[in-house]
GROMACS .gro file of C-alpha atoms in nm:
model
  245
    1UNK     CA    1   7.206  11.766   6.122
    2UNK     CA    2   7.146  11.419   6.246
    3UNK     CA    3   7.517  11.352   6.261
    4UNK     CA    4   7.568  11.672   6.470
    5UNK     CA    5   7.290  11.555   6.715
    6UNK     CA    6   7.434  11.212   6.745
    7UNK     CA    7   7.781  11.353   6.813
    8UNK     CA    8   7.647  11.590   7.068
    9UNK     CA    9   7.442  11.310   7.238
   10UNK     CA   10   7.733  11.083   7.238
   11UNK     CA   11   7.957  11.332   7.429
   12UNK     CA   12   7.698  11.427   7.703
   13UNK     CA   13   7.807  11.146   7.948
   14UNK     CA   14   8.173  11.246   7.892
   15UNK     CA   15   8.092  11.600   7.990
   16UNK     CA   16   7.970  11.467   8.323
   17UNK     CA   17   8.297  11.274   8.363
   18UNK     CA   18   8.498  11.577   8.294
   19UNK     CA   19   8.294  11.769   8.554
   20UNK     CA   20   8.386  11.484   8.799
   21UNK     CA   21   8.762  11.532   8.708
   22UNK     CA   22   8.727  11.916   8.733
   23UNK     CA   23   8.587  11.891   9.088
   24UNK     CA   24   8.861  11.652   9.171
   25UNK     CA   25   9.123  11.899   9.049
   26UNK     CA   26   8.956  12.175   9.247
   27UNK     CA   27   8.976  11.952   9.550
   28UNK     CA   28   9.353  11.918   9.493
   29UNK     CA   29   9.385  12.291   9.466
   30UNK     CA   30   9.188  12.334   9.781
   31UNK     CA   31   9.414  12.092   9.975
   32UNK     CA   32   9.717  12.297   9.844
   33UNK     CA   33   9.550  12.615   9.976
   34UNK     CA   34   9.483  12.451  10.315
   35UNK     CA   35   9.095  12.460  10.274
   36UNK     CA   36   9.038  12.086  10.367
   37UNK     CA   37   8.671  12.111  10.432
   38UNK     CA   38   8.606  12.257  10.072
   39UNK     CA   39   8.825  11.988   9.940
   40UNK     CA   40   8.612  11.722  10.106
   41UNK     CA   41   8.292  11.867   9.979
   42UNK     CA   42   8.437  11.891   9.622
   43UNK     CA   43   8.513  11.519   9.638
   44UNK     CA   44   8.160  11.445   9.730
   45UNK     CA   45   8.038  11.660   9.431
   46UNK     CA   46   8.278  11.457   9.210
   47UNK     CA   47   8.116  11.138   9.343
   48UNK     CA   48   7.774  11.259   9.241
   49UNK     CA   49   7.887  11.337   8.880
   50UNK     CA   50   8.058  10.995   8.875
   51UNK     CA   51   7.730  10.828   8.956
   52UNK     CA   52   7.547  11.019   8.700
   53UNK     CA   53   7.774  10.967   8.395
   54UNK     CA   54   7.744  10.595   8.367
   55UNK     CA   55   7.365  10.618   8.429
   56UNK     CA   56   7.338  10.881   8.160
   57UNK     CA   57   7.534  10.685   7.898
   58UNK     CA   58   7.304  10.380   7.953
   59UNK     CA   59   6.996  10.598   7.953
   60UNK     CA   60   7.073  10.764   7.617
   61UNK     CA   61   7.218  10.429   7.495
   62UNK     CA   62   7.564  10.569   7.434
   63UNK     CA   63   7.802  10.358   7.649
   64UNK     CA   64   8.148  10.339   7.501
   65UNK     CA   65   8.498  10.222   7.555
   66UNK     CA   66   8.623  10.581   7.539
   67UNK     CA   67   8.377  10.671   7.812
   68UNK     CA   68   8.486  10.393   8.039
   69UNK     CA   69   8.854  10.490   8.002
   70UNK     CA   70   8.796  10.855   8.057
   71UNK     CA   71   8.588  10.762   8.361
   72UNK     CA   72   8.875  10.564   8.511
   73UNK     CA   73   9.113  10.865   8.449
   74UNK     CA   74   8.872  11.095   8.619
   75UNK     CA   75   8.834  10.855   8.912
   76UNK     CA   76   9.216  10.841   8.963
   77UNK     CA   77   9.223  11.216   8.993
   78UNK     CA   78   8.899  11.266   9.208
   79UNK     CA   79   8.888  10.959   9.426
   80UNK     CA   80   9.258  10.836   9.442
   81UNK     CA   81   9.492  11.134   9.416
   82UNK     CA   82   9.274  11.405   9.574
   83UNK     CA   83   9.179  11.198   9.884
   84UNK     CA   84   9.545  11.078   9.922
   85UNK     CA   85   9.669  11.443   9.930
   86UNK     CA   86   9.397  11.534  10.167
   87UNK     CA   87   9.493  11.254  10.412
   88UNK     CA   88   9.871  11.343  10.381
   89UNK     CA   89   9.799  11.710  10.453
   90UNK     CA   90   9.584  11.646  10.748
   91UNK     CA   91   9.725  11.317  10.913
   92UNK     CA   92  10.055  11.213  10.757
   93UNK     CA   93  10.261  11.513  10.686
   94UNK     CA   94  10.435  11.501  11.022
   95UNK     CA   95  10.545  11.129  10.969
   96UNK     CA   96  10.878  11.036  10.800
   97UNK     CA   97  10.834  11.143  10.427
   98UNK     CA   98  10.859  10.786  10.299
   99UNK     CA   99  10.620  10.645  10.556
  100UNK     CA  100  10.379  10.935  10.519
  101UNK     CA  101  10.374  10.884  10.152
  102UNK     CA  102  10.322  10.511  10.177
  103UNK     CA  103  10.026  10.540  10.416
  104UNK     CA  104   9.861  10.859  10.279
  105UNK     CA  105   9.907  10.721   9.924
  106UNK     CA  106   9.712  10.396   9.989
  107UNK     CA  107   9.395  10.529   9.818
  108UNK     CA  108   9.608  10.618   9.505
  109UNK     CA  109   9.798  10.294   9.487
  110UNK     CA  110   9.522  10.055   9.553
  111UNK     CA  111   9.281  10.270   9.360
  112UNK     CA  112   9.489  10.266   9.047
  113UNK     CA  113   9.530   9.879   9.078
  114UNK     CA  114   9.145   9.849   9.125
  115UNK     CA  115   9.057  10.055   8.825
  116UNK     CA  116   9.297   9.875   8.605
  117UNK     CA  117   9.162   9.545   8.716
  118UNK     CA  118   8.805   9.671   8.662
  119UNK     CA  119   8.876   9.783   8.299
  120UNK     CA  120   9.041   9.451   8.213
  121UNK     CA  121   8.742   9.268   8.360
  122UNK     CA  122   8.494   9.476   8.169
  123UNK     CA  123   8.657   9.358   7.845
  124UNK     CA  124   8.604   8.993   7.934
  125UNK     CA  125   8.243   8.998   8.067
  126UNK     CA  126   7.999   9.240   8.229
  127UNK     CA  127   7.906   9.213   8.600
  128UNK     CA  128   7.613   9.318   8.801
  129UNK     CA  129   7.849   9.406   9.097
  130UNK     CA  130   8.184   9.545   9.158
  131UNK     CA  131   8.485   9.331   9.263
  132UNK     CA  132   8.639   9.522   9.545
  133UNK     CA  133   8.524   9.843   9.712
  134UNK     CA  134   8.464  10.105   9.443
  135UNK     CA  135   8.716  10.396   9.462
  136UNK     CA  136   8.446  10.661   9.493
  137UNK     CA  137   8.314  10.480   9.809
  138UNK     CA  138   8.656  10.473   9.951
  139UNK     CA  139   8.697  10.834   9.882
  140UNK     CA  140   8.374  10.909  10.058
  141UNK     CA  141   8.510  10.707  10.363
  142UNK     CA  142   8.802  10.935  10.371
  143UNK     CA  143   8.579  11.248  10.329
  144UNK     CA  144   8.350  11.132  10.618
  145UNK     CA  145   8.651  11.069  10.844
  146UNK     CA  146   8.783  11.409  10.761
  147UNK     CA  147   8.442  11.562  10.855
  148UNK     CA  148   8.423  11.350  11.180
  149UNK     CA  149   8.778  11.398  11.313
  150UNK     CA  150   8.893  11.726  11.145
  151UNK     CA  151   9.085  11.942  11.394
  152UNK     CA  152   9.158  11.657  11.639
  153UNK     CA  153   9.528  11.627  11.535
  154UNK     CA  154   9.743  11.325  11.641
  155UNK     CA  155   9.465  11.148  11.820
  156UNK     CA  156   9.257  11.150  11.500
  157UNK     CA  157   9.559  11.019  11.292
  158UNK     CA  158   9.586  10.715  11.504
  159UNK     CA  159   9.221  10.623  11.425
  160UNK     CA  160   9.194  10.760  11.067
  161UNK     CA  161   9.516  10.610  10.915
  162UNK     CA  162   9.454  10.239  11.003
  163UNK     CA  163   9.093  10.279  10.870
  164UNK     CA  164   9.209  10.420  10.550
  165UNK     CA  165   9.469  10.150  10.496
  166UNK     CA  166   9.200   9.884  10.554
  167UNK     CA  167   8.933  10.036  10.328
  168UNK     CA  168   9.189  10.106  10.061
  169UNK     CA  169   9.296   9.743  10.068
  170UNK     CA  170   8.933   9.646  10.022
  171UNK     CA  171   8.944   9.805   9.680
  172UNK     CA  172   9.159   9.508   9.549
  173UNK     CA  173   8.979   9.243   9.755
  174UNK     CA  174   8.759   8.975   9.596
  175UNK     CA  175   8.456   9.112   9.805
  176UNK     CA  176   8.171   9.212   9.568
  177UNK     CA  177   7.972   9.528   9.615
  178UNK     CA  178   7.653   9.624   9.444
  179UNK     CA  179   7.648   9.879   9.155
  180UNK     CA  180   7.434  10.189   9.168
  181UNK     CA  181   7.071  10.108   9.147
  182UNK     CA  182   6.847  10.152   8.844
  183UNK     CA  183   6.663  10.491   8.853
  184UNK     CA  184   6.320  10.318   8.886
  185UNK     CA  185   6.105  10.168   9.153
  186UNK     CA  186   5.991   9.893   8.936
  187UNK     CA  187   6.311   9.688   8.935
  188UNK     CA  188   6.244   9.473   9.240
  189UNK     CA  189   6.242   9.540   9.620
  190UNK     CA  190   6.631   9.523   9.646
  191UNK     CA  191   6.672   9.793   9.384
  192UNK     CA  192   6.399  10.001   9.543
  193UNK     CA  193   6.552   9.978   9.889
  194UNK     CA  194   6.895  10.070   9.757
  195UNK     CA  195   6.751  10.358   9.551
  196UNK     CA  196   6.553  10.493   9.858
  197UNK     CA  197   6.874  10.468  10.067
  198UNK     CA  198   7.067  10.683   9.826
  199UNK     CA  199   6.785  10.937   9.806
  200UNK     CA  200   6.762  10.959  10.193
  201UNK     CA  201   7.147  11.002  10.202
  202UNK     CA  202   7.148  11.284   9.958
  203UNK     CA  203   6.879  11.461  10.158
  204UNK     CA  204   7.064  11.393  10.490
  205UNK     CA  205   7.393  11.540  10.376
  206UNK     CA  206   7.267  11.903  10.336
  207UNK     CA  207   7.072  11.879  10.667
  208UNK     CA  208   7.327  11.712  10.905
  209UNK     CA  209   7.647  11.802  10.712
  210UNK     CA  210   7.944  11.602  10.620
  211UNK     CA  211   7.916  11.376  10.921
  212UNK     CA  212   7.607  11.205  10.765
  213UNK     CA  213   7.841  11.056  10.512
  214UNK     CA  214   8.009  10.822  10.757
  215UNK     CA  215   7.716  10.595  10.858
  216UNK     CA  216   7.607  10.578  10.494
  217UNK     CA  217   7.935  10.445  10.362
  218UNK     CA  218   7.994  10.215  10.664
  219UNK     CA  219   7.657  10.046  10.602
  220UNK     CA  220   7.757   9.992  10.233
  221UNK     CA  221   8.099   9.863  10.333
  222UNK     CA  222   7.948   9.622  10.595
  223UNK     CA  223   7.685   9.492  10.357
  224UNK     CA  224   7.942   9.356  10.118
  225UNK     CA  225   8.150   9.209  10.400
  226UNK     CA  226   7.850   9.034  10.551
  227UNK     CA  227   7.731   8.889  10.217
  228UNK     CA  228   8.091   8.773  10.149
  229UNK     CA  229   8.127   8.611  10.497
  230UNK     CA  230   7.790   8.442  10.502
  231UNK     CA  231   7.799   8.329  10.143
  232UNK     CA  232   7.786   7.945  10.079
  233UNK     CA  233   7.988   7.764   9.827
  234UNK     CA  234   7.673   7.682   9.630
  235UNK     CA  235   7.569   8.041   9.608
  236UNK     CA  236   7.913   8.142   9.504
  237UNK     CA  237   7.908   7.894   9.220
  238UNK     CA  238   7.557   8.008   9.115
  239UNK     CA  239   7.684   8.376   9.118
  240UNK     CA  240   7.972   8.284   8.899
  241UNK     CA  241   7.738   8.099   8.646
  242UNK     CA  242   7.506   8.396   8.639
  243UNK     CA  243   7.792   8.635   8.568
  244UNK     CA  244   7.906   8.424   8.275
  245UNK     CA  245   7.556   8.400   8.117
   0.00000   0.00000   0.00000
């Protein structure tokens, strides 16, 4: 009986990961059916499950190598392939096939590279932050742009495609971004502020619609860029020492 409970408990985080992948696959189907708004919302839903699976694994003290690898596979589907197809269908399908595939596929190519680098890095030592923009955040950038510019045709493509190329490249950059906060208000002011921002964001999206995603992800991206640009050599060295201890 205890063994059965342990096995069931062990697989709970993986169930959330599979739900992430399932929503990503539904997003791909929605793109194929031409329902781009539904696809965008499904990617947002996948991002929520992605944020929950790791937290749940740590909460029930069941993190595993299997879970990490499954999470990466789910992320490729939901936050790399699905957004790339969405961008191609909306903004790149009228370009030359090769050029369109190169530009629209940027979230897929850079996202796969980032996830591979992340998994290798996790084997060596744990980090308190992500190296490079997380693929779910990049997917949310794409979703936000779709909500903001959907229906504006070629004029939107001239704005959206360069932004997507830039944010996709950030996924393999050395810029560090904070991980999701601990689910407590007793982990310091920084964690509390981050947690409150996420709660406010989750409330704002149903009220203001998909456009509320754009300022949220832009603040996150700019926060990493500002810290990286204003970081001194001494703080960089200290950060490196902290990661190794």
